[in-house]
Amino acid sequence: PYQREGLGWLCAQEEGDVRGGILADEMGMGKTLQAIALILSRPRESSANGTDGSVKARGKAKAVGKGSEPVDGGTLIVVPVVALQQWRTEVLKWTAPGTLSVLIYHGAKREALPAALASHDIVLTTYSTLEYEYRTAIAPQQVTCEYCKRRFKNDQKLAFHLRWFCGPDAQRS
């Protein structure tokens, strides 16, 4: 009964102004199953090409790549490395074959094309992978010190660095 109540709350959150929430039960209480049930409770028509027969998760999720238009995507689930295979196993265990497509986005050979990621109903990744992708995405926006070649988040951080630490006019203390 508590899992049904949790699923009801999750569905209500998806329809509300906040759109989402944190499901923070203790271990072994069925959070994974409730999340899978939430994804299944919001089905969408099959993929446009009709080849995989998978159900697309409803929502406004967009995958965006460098220089590309946003692409409708599925559900991104971020977990610790040790939980990647467990999540995949649980999705396959609790759904009928072919109901949901699952991609593990982790490791050196991951494909970051927005359309490839968006073609899956569930994309599983890790906190460290997400952090790496974020840092890579913001790296071009950083500014570089002409003297030491360190990179900074913005011009103000660079100005502070130049004033106190680096360059011919720095007031080293």
N, CA, C and O atoms as a DFTB+ gen file, in Angstrom:
692 C
 N C O
     1  1       0.805      -1.218       0.000
     2  2       0.000       0.000       0.000
     3  2       0.845       1.279       0.000
     4  3       0.471       2.263      -0.638
     5  1       1.973       1.274       0.704
     6  2       2.791       2.481       0.741
     7  2       3.409       2.769      -0.629
     8  3       3.640       3.928      -0.975
     9  1       3.680       1.707      -1.413
    10  2       4.211       1.917      -2.761
    11  2       3.146       2.523      -3.668
    12  3       3.453       3.386      -4.491
    13  1       1.902       2.083      -3.528
    14  2       0.818       2.680      -4.309
    15  2       0.630       4.144      -3.926
    16  3       0.426       5.004      -4.783
    17  1       0.703       4.411      -2.625
    18  2       0.579       5.793      -2.156
    19  2       1.728       6.643      -2.706
    20  3       1.519       7.779      -3.130
    21  1       2.928       6.087      -2.695
    22  2       4.090       6.794      -3.239
    23  2       3.931       7.066      -4.720
    24  3       4.247       8.161      -5.186
    25  1       3.440       6.079      -5.474
    26  2       3.215       6.266      -6.902
    27  2       2.165       7.347      -7.143
    28  3       2.315       8.172      -8.044
    29  1       1.109       7.342      -6.341
    30  2       0.085       8.384      -6.457
    31  2       0.669       9.767      -6.235
    32  3       0.347      10.709      -6.958
    33  1       1.538       9.886      -5.222
    34  2       2.179      11.162      -4.938
    35  2       3.079      11.582      -6.095
    36  3       3.073      12.743      -6.505
    37  1       3.860      10.624      -6.624
    38  2       4.756      10.926      -7.739
    39  2       3.974      11.407      -8.962
    40  3       4.368      12.372      -9.617
    41  1       2.861      10.728      -9.268
    42  2       2.027      11.129     -10.409
    43  2       1.459      12.532     -10.200
    44  3       1.434      13.341     -11.127
    45  1       1.005      12.813      -8.980
    46  2       0.469      14.143      -8.673
    47  2       1.564      15.205      -8.816
    48  3       1.300      16.304      -9.305
    49  1       2.784      14.886      -8.395
    50  2       3.893      15.832      -8.533
    51  2       4.188      16.132      -9.996
    52  3       4.496      17.273     -10.342
    53  1       4.097      15.129     -10.856
    54  2       4.353      15.330     -12.289
    55  2       3.328      16.275     -12.912
    56  3       3.639      16.979     -13.873
    57  1       2.121      16.296     -12.378
    58  2       1.053      17.144     -12.911
    59  2       1.050      18.531     -12.279
    60  3       0.433      19.449     -12.820
    61  1       1.723      18.701     -11.153
    62  2       1.687      19.965     -10.425
    63  2       2.631      21.013     -10.998
    64  3       3.285      20.797     -12.018
    65  1       2.686      22.145     -10.320
    66  2       3.547      23.243     -10.739
    67  2       5.025      22.932     -10.547
    68  3       5.862      23.387     -11.326
    69  1       5.348      22.162      -9.521
    70  2       6.740      21.871      -9.188
    71  2       7.345      20.863     -10.171
    72  3       8.531      20.959     -10.485
    73  1       6.585      19.930     -10.647
    74  2       7.010      18.884     -11.594
    75  2       8.183      18.073     -11.073
    76  3       9.328      18.296     -11.467
    77  1       7.895      17.145     -10.197
    78  2       8.917      16.241      -9.697
    79  2       9.026      16.313      -8.190
    80  3       8.271      17.019      -7.521
    81  1       9.979      15.568      -7.675
    82  2      10.179      15.536      -6.240
    83  2      11.256      14.525      -5.910
    84  3      11.887      13.966      -6.806
    85  1      11.464      14.293      -4.641
    86  2      12.471      13.336      -4.201
    87  2      11.774      12.205      -3.464
    88  3      11.058      12.433      -2.489
    89  1      11.986      10.997      -3.934
    90  2      11.464       9.814      -3.277
    91  2      12.602       9.255      -2.421
    92  3      13.558       8.693      -2.953
    93  1      12.506       9.405      -1.123
    94  2      13.627       9.101      -0.226
    95  2      13.236       8.104       0.857
    96  3      13.395       8.384       2.046
    97  1      12.723       6.940       0.453
    98  2      12.439       5.880       1.417
    99  2      13.738       5.203       1.841
   100  3      14.795       5.435       1.254
   101  1      13.643       4.370       2.863
   102  2      14.798       3.586       3.284
   103  2      15.109       2.522       2.234
   104  3      14.301       2.254       1.345
   105  1      16.287       1.924       2.351
   106  2      16.671       0.866       1.418
   107  2      15.687      -0.296       1.508
   108  3      15.210      -0.648       2.587
   109  1      15.395      -0.883       0.343
   110  2      14.539      -2.058       0.310
   111  2      13.051      -1.765       0.344
   112  3      12.249      -2.689       0.475
   113  1      12.665      -0.510       0.228
   114  2      11.249      -0.148       0.307
   115  2      10.589      -0.033      -1.069
   116  3       9.393       0.243      -1.151
   117  1      11.345      -0.239      -2.148
   118  2      10.745      -0.260      -3.472
   119  2      10.786       1.043      -4.242
   120  3       9.900       1.305      -5.055
   121  1      11.798       1.868      -4.002
   122  2      11.911       3.130      -4.743
   123  2      12.099       2.876      -6.236
   124  3      11.487       3.551      -7.064
   125  1      12.941       1.907      -6.578
   126  2      13.179       1.587      -7.984
   127  2      11.885       1.167      -8.654
   128  3      11.572       1.636      -9.748
   129  1      11.143       0.302      -8.021
   130  2       9.879      -0.170      -8.582
   131  2       8.878       0.971      -8.730
   132  3       8.153       1.029      -9.722
   133  1       8.830       1.874      -7.763
   134  2       7.922       3.020      -7.863
   135  2       8.323       3.937      -9.020
   136  3       7.461       4.460      -9.727
   137  1       9.627       4.132      -9.214
   138  2      10.086       4.959     -10.324
   139  2       9.738       4.313     -11.662
   140  3       9.308       5.003     -12.586
   141  1       9.918       3.004     -11.777
   142  2       9.546       2.290     -13.000
   143  2       8.043       2.410     -13.237
   144  3       7.606       2.642     -14.365
   145  1       7.263       2.253     -12.188
   146  2       5.803       2.386     -12.306
   147  2       5.418       3.789     -12.755
   148  3       4.487       3.948     -13.544
   149  1       6.116       4.802     -12.270
   150  2       5.846       6.177     -12.691
   151  2       6.109       6.341     -14.184
   152  3       5.305       6.941     -14.897
   153  1       7.220       5.815     -14.649
   154  2       7.547       5.904     -16.078
   155  2       6.481       5.196     -16.909
   156  3       6.043       5.712     -17.937
   157  1       6.070       4.022     -16.463
   158  2       5.045       3.262     -17.190
   159  2       3.661       3.904     -17.102
   160  3       2.832       3.706     -17.991
   161  1       3.404       4.669     -16.045
   162  2       2.086       5.285     -15.875
   163  2       1.895       6.477     -16.800
   164  3       0.783       6.988     -16.934
   165  1       2.962       6.919     -17.431
   166  2       2.891       8.086     -18.306
   167  2       3.322       7.694     -19.719
   168  3       4.274       8.264     -20.252
   169  1       2.632       6.728     -20.332
   170  2       3.053       6.262     -21.655
   171  2       2.763       7.291     -22.751
   172  3       1.956       8.207     -22.594
   173  1       3.443       7.094     -23.832
   174  2       3.286       7.931     -25.012
   175  2       3.255       7.010     -26.209
   176  3       3.584       5.830     -26.088
   177  1       2.869       7.522     -27.357
   178  2       2.841       6.671     -28.534
   179  2       4.231       6.132     -28.835
   180  3       5.233       6.684     -28.380
   181  1       4.285       5.045     -29.608
   182  2       5.558       4.411     -29.952
   183  2       6.433       5.378     -30.720
   184  3       5.977       6.427     -31.174
   185  1       7.698       5.011     -30.859
   186  2       8.647       5.882     -31.544
   187  2       8.174       6.179     -32.956
   188  3       7.400       5.420     -33.538
   189  1       8.649       7.296     -33.500
   190  2       8.190       7.778     -34.799
   191  2       8.445       6.773     -35.913
   192  3       7.613       6.625     -36.809
   193  1       9.580       6.078     -35.876
   194  2       9.860       5.127     -36.951
   195  2       9.214       3.770     -36.713
   196  3       9.153       2.940     -37.620
   197  1       8.734       3.543     -35.499
   198  2       7.993       2.316     -35.204
   199  2       8.827       1.059     -35.182
   200  3       8.266      -0.036     -35.167
   201  1      10.151       1.167     -35.178
   202  2      10.976      -0.031     -35.266
   203  2      11.237      -0.695     -33.931
   204  3      11.370      -1.917     -33.863
   205  1      11.312       0.081     -32.878
   206  2      11.659      -0.563     -31.611
   207  2      10.453      -0.896     -30.750
   208  3      10.574      -1.686     -29.814
   209  1       9.299      -0.319     -31.036
   210  2       8.083      -0.629     -30.295
   211  2       8.103      -0.188     -28.854
   212  3       7.243      -0.597     -28.074
   213  1       9.066       0.639     -28.476
   214  2       9.152       1.052     -27.080
   215  2       8.176       2.179     -26.777
   216  3       7.712       2.884     -27.674
   217  1       7.880       2.330     -25.502
   218  2       6.985       3.386     -25.049
   219  2       7.843       4.574     -24.638
   220  3       8.789       4.413     -23.867
   221  1       7.532       5.754     -25.135
   222  2       8.285       6.948     -24.768
   223  2       7.676       7.584     -23.536
   224  3       6.454       7.687     -23.424
   225  1       8.515       8.007     -22.620
   226  2       8.028       8.670     -21.413
   227  2       7.508      10.054     -21.767
   228  3       8.146      10.789     -22.521
   229  1       6.369      10.404     -21.231
   230  2       5.786      11.707     -21.479
   231  2       6.526      12.753     -20.678
   232  3       7.055      12.466     -19.604
   233  1       6.563      13.951     -21.192
   234  2       7.190      15.033     -20.458
   235  2       7.804      16.040     -21.386
   236  3       7.690      15.932     -22.607
   237  1       8.451      17.010     -20.810
   238  2       9.049      18.082     -21.585
   239  2      10.569      17.952     -21.646
   240  3      11.260      18.918     -21.972
   241  1      11.094      16.770     -21.337
   242  2      12.545      16.589     -21.330
   243  2      13.104      16.819     -22.717
   244  3      12.549      16.351     -23.711
   245  1      14.202      17.538     -22.775
   246  2      14.867      17.823     -24.042
   247  2      16.341      17.494     -23.901
   248  3      16.972      17.832     -22.901
   249  1      16.880      16.834     -24.908
   250  2      18.311      16.605     -24.972
   251  2      18.872      17.655     -25.925
   252  3      18.343      17.833     -27.022
   253  1      19.926      18.349     -25.529
   254  2      20.480      19.414     -26.347
   255  2      21.950      19.142     -26.570
   256  3      22.691      18.866     -25.626
   257  1      22.369      19.218     -27.814
   258  2      23.769      19.020     -28.151
   259  2      24.368      20.306     -28.671
   260  3      23.658      21.289     -28.885
   261  1      25.656      20.301     -28.871
   262  2      26.340      21.488     -29.375
   263  2      25.855      21.793     -30.785
   264  3      26.020      20.980     -31.694
   265  1      25.259      22.963     -30.963
   266  2      24.818      23.398     -32.285
   267  2      23.630      22.637     -32.827
   268  3      23.394      22.659     -34.035
   269  1      22.875      21.966     -31.980
   270  2      21.738      21.208     -32.481
   271  2      20.456      21.664     -31.802
   272  3      20.478      22.314     -30.757
   273  1      19.366      21.314     -32.411
   274  2      18.061      21.647     -31.862
   275  2      17.728      20.690     -30.718
   276  3      18.232      19.567     -30.697
   277  1      16.891      21.109     -29.769
   278  2      16.460      20.195     -28.705
   279  2      15.715      18.985     -29.282
   280  3      15.016      19.087     -30.290
   281  1      15.883      17.857     -28.623
   282  2      15.266      16.606     -29.047
   283  2      14.455      16.066     -27.875
   284  3      14.944      16.062     -26.745
   285  1      13.217      15.607     -28.118
   286  2      12.428      15.005     -27.046
   287  2      13.157      13.783     -26.514
   288  3      13.660      12.966     -27.285
   289  1      13.213      13.663     -25.192
   290  2      13.934      12.554     -24.590
   291  2      13.080      11.780     -23.614
   292  3      11.925      12.124     -23.365
   293  1      13.661      10.734     -23.067
   294  2      12.986       9.892     -22.091
   295  2      13.291      10.348     -20.681
   296  3      13.241      11.542     -20.384
   297  1      13.608       9.399     -19.808
   298  2      13.854       9.676     -18.399
   299  2      15.325       9.459     -18.086
   300  3      15.874       8.393     -18.366
   301  1      15.962      10.471     -17.504
   302  2      17.352      10.368     -17.070
   303  2      17.360       9.967     -15.603
   304  3      16.722      10.611     -14.770
   305  1      18.088       8.896     -15.293
   306  2      18.211       8.426     -13.911
   307  2      19.687       8.445     -13.551
   308  3      20.500       7.781     -14.192
   309  1      20.030       9.216     -12.514
   310  2      21.417       9.366     -12.077
   311  2      21.600       8.578     -10.781
   312  3      20.902       8.806      -9.793
   313  1      22.555       7.643     -10.808
   314  2      22.769       6.740      -9.677
   315  2      24.268       6.574      -9.423
   316  3      25.079       6.929     -10.278
   317  1      24.643       6.040      -8.264
   318  2      26.056       5.683      -8.058
   319  2      26.461       4.562      -9.025
   320  3      25.614       3.801      -9.493
   321  1      27.750       4.471      -9.313
   322  2      28.253       3.467     -10.259
   323  2      27.781       2.064      -9.895
   324  3      27.409       1.288     -10.775
   325  1      27.793       1.734      -8.609
   326  2      27.431       0.384      -8.193
   327  2      25.965       0.055      -8.465
   328  3      25.592      -1.118      -8.450
   329  1      25.134       1.055      -8.712
   330  2      23.707       0.812      -8.920
   331  2      23.301       0.752     -10.390
   332  3      22.138       0.470     -10.681
   333  1      24.212       1.006     -11.326
   334  2      23.855       1.018     -12.749
   335  2      23.239      -0.304     -13.205
   336  3      22.125      -0.327     -13.728
   337  1      23.957      -1.390     -13.008
   338  2      23.469      -2.691     -13.456
   339  2      22.225      -3.119     -12.682
   340  3      21.337      -3.762     -13.242
   341  1      22.158      -2.770     -11.407
   342  2      20.985      -3.107     -10.600
   343  2      19.733      -2.450     -11.175
   344  3      18.692      -3.096     -11.298
   345  1      19.829      -1.174     -11.526
   346  2      18.684      -0.464     -12.110
   347  2      18.275      -1.110     -13.431
   348  3      17.090      -1.344     -13.669
   349  1      19.247      -1.396     -14.283
   350  2      18.941      -2.023     -15.577
   351  2      18.245      -3.363     -15.363
   352  3      17.246      -3.665     -16.014
   353  1      18.778      -4.157     -14.452
   354  2      18.193      -5.461     -14.141
   355  2      16.766      -5.320     -13.639
   356  3      15.886      -6.075     -14.055
   357  1      16.524      -4.362     -12.750
   358  2      15.182      -4.147     -12.198
   359  2      14.189      -3.711     -13.274
   360  3      13.047      -4.170     -13.291
   361  1      14.622      -2.828     -14.169
   362  2      13.730      -2.388     -15.257
   363  2      13.346      -3.579     -16.126
   364  3      12.175      -3.764     -16.456
   365  1      14.329      -4.379     -16.490
   366  2      14.051      -5.547     -17.336
   367  2      13.228      -6.601     -16.593
   368  3      12.420      -7.299     -17.206
   369  1      13.427      -6.719     -15.290
   370  2      12.710      -7.706     -14.484
   371  2      11.229      -7.343     -14.337
   372  3      10.371      -8.221     -14.419
   373  1      10.922      -6.070     -14.123
   374  2       9.561      -5.659     -13.798
   375  2       8.749      -5.143     -14.979
   376  3       7.619      -4.694     -14.792
   377  1       9.293      -5.197     -16.182
   378  2       8.531      -4.770     -17.358
   379  2       8.512      -5.891     -18.384
   380  3       9.407      -6.735     -18.425
   381  1       7.479      -5.882     -19.206
   382  2       7.391      -6.881     -20.277
   383  2       8.512      -6.632     -21.287
   384  3       8.918      -5.487     -21.488
   385  1       9.013      -7.690     -21.921
   386  2      10.096      -7.510     -22.901
   387  2       9.704      -6.498     -23.983
   388  3       8.608      -6.559     -24.540
   389  1      10.623      -5.568     -24.267
   390  2      10.398      -4.571     -25.293
   391  2       9.570      -3.371     -24.862
   392  3       9.321      -2.473     -25.667
   393  1       9.139      -3.340     -23.603
   394  2       8.304      -2.232     -23.139
   395  2       9.117      -0.954     -23.006
   396  3       8.693       0.102     -23.475
   397  1      10.276      -1.039     -22.375
   398  2      11.129       0.122     -22.184
   399  2      12.536      -0.178     -22.694
   400  3      13.079      -1.257     -22.456
   401  1      13.114       0.784     -23.392
   402  2      14.511       0.632     -23.809
   403  2      15.394       1.345     -22.792
   404  3      15.095       2.460     -22.364
   405  1      16.491       0.683     -22.412
   406  2      17.381       1.198     -21.370
   407  2      18.788       1.341     -21.944
   408  3      19.306       0.426     -22.584
   409  1      19.400       2.508     -21.703
   410  2      20.775       2.756     -22.117
   411  2      21.591       3.099     -20.881
   412  3      21.192       3.945     -20.081
   413  1      22.733       2.443     -20.729
   414  2      23.671       2.819     -19.676
   415  2      24.676       3.772     -20.308
   416  3      25.453       3.383     -21.179
   417  1      24.652       5.025     -19.859
   418  2      25.526       6.072     -20.379
   419  2      26.669       6.260     -19.394
   420  3      26.623       7.120     -18.514
   421  1      27.693       5.438     -19.563
   422  2      28.824       5.447     -18.633
   423  2      29.988       4.759     -19.324
   424  3      29.782       3.873     -20.154
   425  1      31.198       5.155     -18.992
   426  2      32.373       4.510     -19.544
   427  2      32.954       5.304     -20.703
   428  3      32.395       6.313     -21.132
   429  1      34.074       4.829     -21.193
   430  2      34.825       5.551     -22.214
   431  2      34.148       5.565     -23.579
   432  3      34.362       6.498     -24.354
   433  1      33.350       4.575     -23.889
   434  2      32.767       4.471     -25.233
   435  2      31.319       4.951     -25.295
   436  3      30.558       4.499     -26.150
   437  1      30.929       5.859     -24.402
   438  2      29.555       6.339     -24.420
   439  2      29.346       7.295     -25.586
   440  3      30.241       8.057     -25.953
   441  1      28.153       7.240     -26.159
   442  2      27.809       8.089     -27.296
   443  2      26.946       9.245     -26.806
   444  3      25.870       9.025     -26.250
   445  1      27.411      10.470     -27.010
   446  2      26.731      11.644     -26.453
   447  2      25.833      12.361     -27.451
   448  3      25.441      13.500     -27.198
   449  1      25.498      11.748     -28.559
   450  2      24.625      12.409     -29.520
   451  2      23.221      12.528     -28.932
   452  3      22.659      11.535     -28.470
   453  1      22.651      13.732     -28.946
   454  2      21.326      13.928     -28.346
   455  2      20.262      12.972     -28.889
   456  3      19.464      12.437     -28.119
   457  1      20.244      12.756     -30.191
   458  2      19.242      11.868     -30.772
   459  2      19.417      10.430     -30.291
   460  3      18.432       9.722     -30.080
   461  1      20.669       9.995     -30.116
   462  2      20.926       8.632     -29.633
   463  2      20.452       8.476     -28.190
   464  3      19.854       7.461     -27.833
   465  1      20.723       9.487     -27.364
   466  2      20.269       9.437     -25.971
   467  2      18.743       9.500     -25.902
   468  3      18.121       8.763     -25.136
   469  1      18.154      10.367     -26.691
   470  2      16.702      10.573     -26.656
   471  2      15.929       9.394     -27.231
   472  3      14.722       9.286     -27.012
   473  1      16.593       8.517     -27.954
   474  2      15.891       7.378     -28.547
   475  2      15.577       6.298     -27.514
   476  3      14.862       5.345     -27.825
   477  1      16.089       6.426     -26.310
   478  2      15.840       5.452     -25.247
   479  2      14.822       5.995     -24.248
   480  3      14.754       7.198     -23.996
   481  1      14.045       5.091     -23.694
   482  2      13.057       5.477     -22.694
   483  2      13.722       5.849     -21.376
   484  3      13.287       6.775     -20.692
   485  1      14.782       5.121     -21.022
   486  2      15.511       5.371     -19.775
   487  2      16.994       5.431     -20.099
   488  3      17.536       4.541     -20.755
   489  1      17.646       6.493     -19.630
   490  2      19.094       6.608     -19.732
   491  2      19.632       6.600     -18.306
   492  3      19.309       7.475     -17.502
   493  1      20.451       5.604     -18.006
   494  2      21.077       5.475     -16.690
   495  2      22.488       6.029     -16.770
   496  3      23.246       5.671     -17.671
   497  1      22.843       6.890     -15.842
   498  2      24.199       7.413     -15.801
   499  2      24.610       7.600     -14.348
   500  3      23.825       7.368     -13.428
   501  1      25.860       8.026     -14.159
   502  2      26.393       8.185     -12.805
   503  2      26.605       9.665     -12.498
   504  3      26.633      10.507     -13.395
   505  1      26.752       9.954     -11.219
   506  2      27.016      11.322     -10.791
   507  2      28.314      11.829     -11.418
   508  3      28.367      12.963     -11.894
   509  1      29.360      11.000     -11.424
   510  2      30.651      11.433     -11.967
   511  2      30.582      11.674     -13.472
   512  3      31.206      12.609     -13.972
   513  1      29.835      10.849     -14.199
   514  2      29.677      11.060     -15.635
   515  2      28.939      12.364     -15.905
   516  3      29.323      13.133     -16.786
   517  1      27.888      12.606     -15.147
   518  2      27.124      13.840     -15.297
   519  2      27.996      15.059     -14.997
   520  3      27.939      16.056     -15.717
   521  1      28.799      14.981     -13.941
   522  2      29.694      16.088     -13.599
   523  2      30.708      16.325     -14.716
   524  3      30.965      17.470     -15.086
   525  1      31.287      15.247     -15.255
   526  2      32.264      15.372     -16.336
   527  2      31.631      16.030     -17.556
   528  3      32.216      16.935     -18.152
   529  1      30.439      15.579     -17.927
   530  2      29.749      16.144     -19.095
   531  2      29.440      17.626     -18.875
   532  3      29.569      18.434     -19.795
   533  1      29.034      17.975     -17.662
   534  2      28.745      19.370     -17.345
   535  2      30.009      20.217     -17.469
   536  3      29.989      21.277     -18.094
   537  1      31.099      19.753     -16.879
   538  2      32.352      20.517     -16.947
   539  2      32.823      20.665     -18.385
   540  3      33.333      21.720     -18.761
   541  1      32.662      19.633     -19.187
   542  2      33.040      19.703     -20.595
   543  2      32.169      20.717     -21.334
   544  3      32.655      21.453     -22.194
   545  1      30.900      20.752     -20.999
   546  2      29.977      21.663     -21.669
   547  2      30.258      23.126     -21.329
   548  3      30.106      23.998     -22.186
   549  1      30.666      23.406     -20.087
   550  2      30.905      24.795     -19.710
   551  2      32.343      25.240     -19.969
   552  3      32.633      26.433     -19.881
   553  1      33.246      24.322     -20.282
   554  2      34.652      24.669     -20.482
   555  2      34.863      25.771     -21.524
   556  3      35.669      26.668     -21.281
   557  1      34.183      25.747     -22.663
   558  2      34.401      26.818     -23.642
   559  2      33.983      28.198     -23.129
   560  3      34.444      29.212     -23.653
   561  1      33.134      28.249     -22.131
   562  2      32.661      29.515     -21.595
   563  2      33.660      30.119     -20.616
   564  3      33.502      31.275     -20.221
   565  1      34.663      29.382     -20.221
   566  2      35.631      29.875     -19.263
   567  2      36.631      30.820     -19.940
   568  3      36.803      30.783     -21.159
   569  1      37.281      31.658     -19.145
   570  2      38.294      32.579     -19.661
   571  2      39.667      32.119     -19.182
   572  3      39.800      31.566     -18.091
   573  1      40.680      32.351     -20.005
   574  2      42.028      31.868     -19.731
   575  2      42.960      33.022     -19.376
   576  3      42.929      34.077     -20.010
   577  1      43.779      32.811     -18.365
   578  2      44.801      33.779     -17.986
   579  2      45.911      33.737     -19.044
   580  3      46.431      32.668     -19.364
   581  1      46.263      34.900     -19.577
   582  2      47.273      34.933     -20.644
   583  2      48.678      34.610     -20.138
   584  3      49.569      34.308     -20.932
   585  1      48.881      34.673     -18.819
   586  2      50.213      34.445     -18.260
   587  2      50.433      32.993     -17.832
   588  3      51.444      32.389     -18.191
   589  1      49.502      32.436     -17.075
   590  2      49.701      31.070     -16.552
   591  2      48.809      30.034     -17.234
   592  3      48.954      28.835     -16.997
   593  1      47.897      30.491     -18.073
   594  2      46.978      29.626     -18.843
   595  2      45.934      28.909     -17.989
   596  3      45.258      28.005     -18.479
   597  1      45.790      29.303     -16.700
   598  2      44.697      28.744     -15.885
   599  2      43.382      29.260     -16.424
   600  3      43.314      30.346     -16.999
   601  1      42.320      28.460     -16.230
   602  2      40.995      28.837     -16.717
   603  2      40.113      29.221     -15.532
   604  3      40.195      28.622     -14.459
   605  1      39.261      30.239     -15.747
   606  2      38.382      30.750     -14.698
   607  2      36.953      30.822     -15.198
   608  3      36.700      30.949     -16.396
   609  1      36.017      30.739     -14.250
   610  2      34.589      30.724     -14.591
   611  2      34.128      31.981     -15.292
   612  3      33.278      31.919     -16.180
   613  1      34.676      33.126     -14.908
   614  2      34.216      34.380     -15.501
   615  2      35.310      35.439     -15.406
   616  3      36.366      35.212     -14.817
   617  1      35.036      36.599     -15.998
   618  2      36.010      37.686     -16.028
   619  2      36.345      38.206     -14.632
   620  3      37.477      38.623     -14.385
   621  1      35.378      38.187     -13.718
   622  2      35.620      38.688     -12.366
   623  2      36.638      37.815     -11.632
   624  3      37.514      38.329     -10.936
   625  1      36.522      36.498     -11.789
   626  2      37.491      35.593     -11.158
   627  2      38.879      35.800     -11.767
   628  3      39.885      35.777     -11.057
   629  1      38.924      36.002     -13.086
   630  2      40.194      36.251     -13.756
   631  2      40.797      37.574     -13.271
   632  3      42.000      37.642     -13.017
   633  1      39.987      38.615     -13.139
   634  2      40.479      39.915     -12.673
   635  2      41.073      39.802     -11.273
   636  3      42.123      40.382     -10.998
   637  1      40.412      39.061     -10.390
   638  2      40.931      38.846      -9.035
   639  2      42.271      38.133      -9.105
   640  3      43.224      38.525      -8.432
   641  1      42.345      37.085      -9.920
   642  2      43.576      36.318     -10.103
   643  2      44.701      37.233     -10.603
   644  3      45.819      37.174     -10.091
   645  1      44.411      38.075     -11.597
   646  2      45.426      38.965     -12.153
   647  2      45.849      40.040     -11.160
   648  3      47.009      40.453     -11.148
   649  1      44.927      40.489     -10.340
   650  2      45.252      41.536      -9.376
   651  2      46.172      41.030      -8.273
   652  3      47.093      41.736      -7.863
   653  1      45.935      39.826      -7.795
   654  2      46.642      39.346      -6.611
   655  2      47.677      38.241      -6.852
   656  3      48.564      38.054      -6.019
   657  1      47.591      37.517      -7.947
   658  2      48.433      36.322      -8.063
   659  2      49.309      36.222      -9.312
   660  3      50.372      35.604      -9.251
   661  1      48.913      36.791     -10.414
   662  2      49.578      36.467     -11.663
   663  2      49.788      37.721     -12.520
   664  3      49.031      38.686     -12.420
   665  1      50.814      37.690     -13.353
   666  2      51.058      38.784     -14.276
   667  2      51.979      39.850     -13.707
   668  3      52.291      39.831     -12.516
   669  1      52.414      40.776     -14.544
   670  2      53.378      41.785     -14.141
   671  2      52.820      42.804     -13.130
   672  3      53.591      43.392     -12.372
   673  1      51.515      43.018     -13.107
   674  2      50.937      44.024     -12.209
   675  2      50.340      43.415     -10.931
   676  3      49.704      44.125     -10.152
   677  1      50.534      42.137     -10.716
   678  2      49.956      41.477      -9.535
   679  2      50.574      42.012      -8.255
   680  3      51.783      42.237      -8.186
   681  1      49.730      42.216      -7.228
   682  2      50.187      42.725      -5.926
   683  2      50.346      41.534      -4.977
   684  3      49.578      41.369      -4.029
   685  1      51.337      40.727      -5.249
   686  2      51.560      39.536      -4.432
   687  2      51.808      39.919      -2.989
   688  3      52.541      40.867      -2.707
   689  1      51.200      39.187      -2.077
   690  2      51.408      39.499      -0.661
   691  2      52.271      38.443      -0.007
   692  3      52.557      38.532       1.187
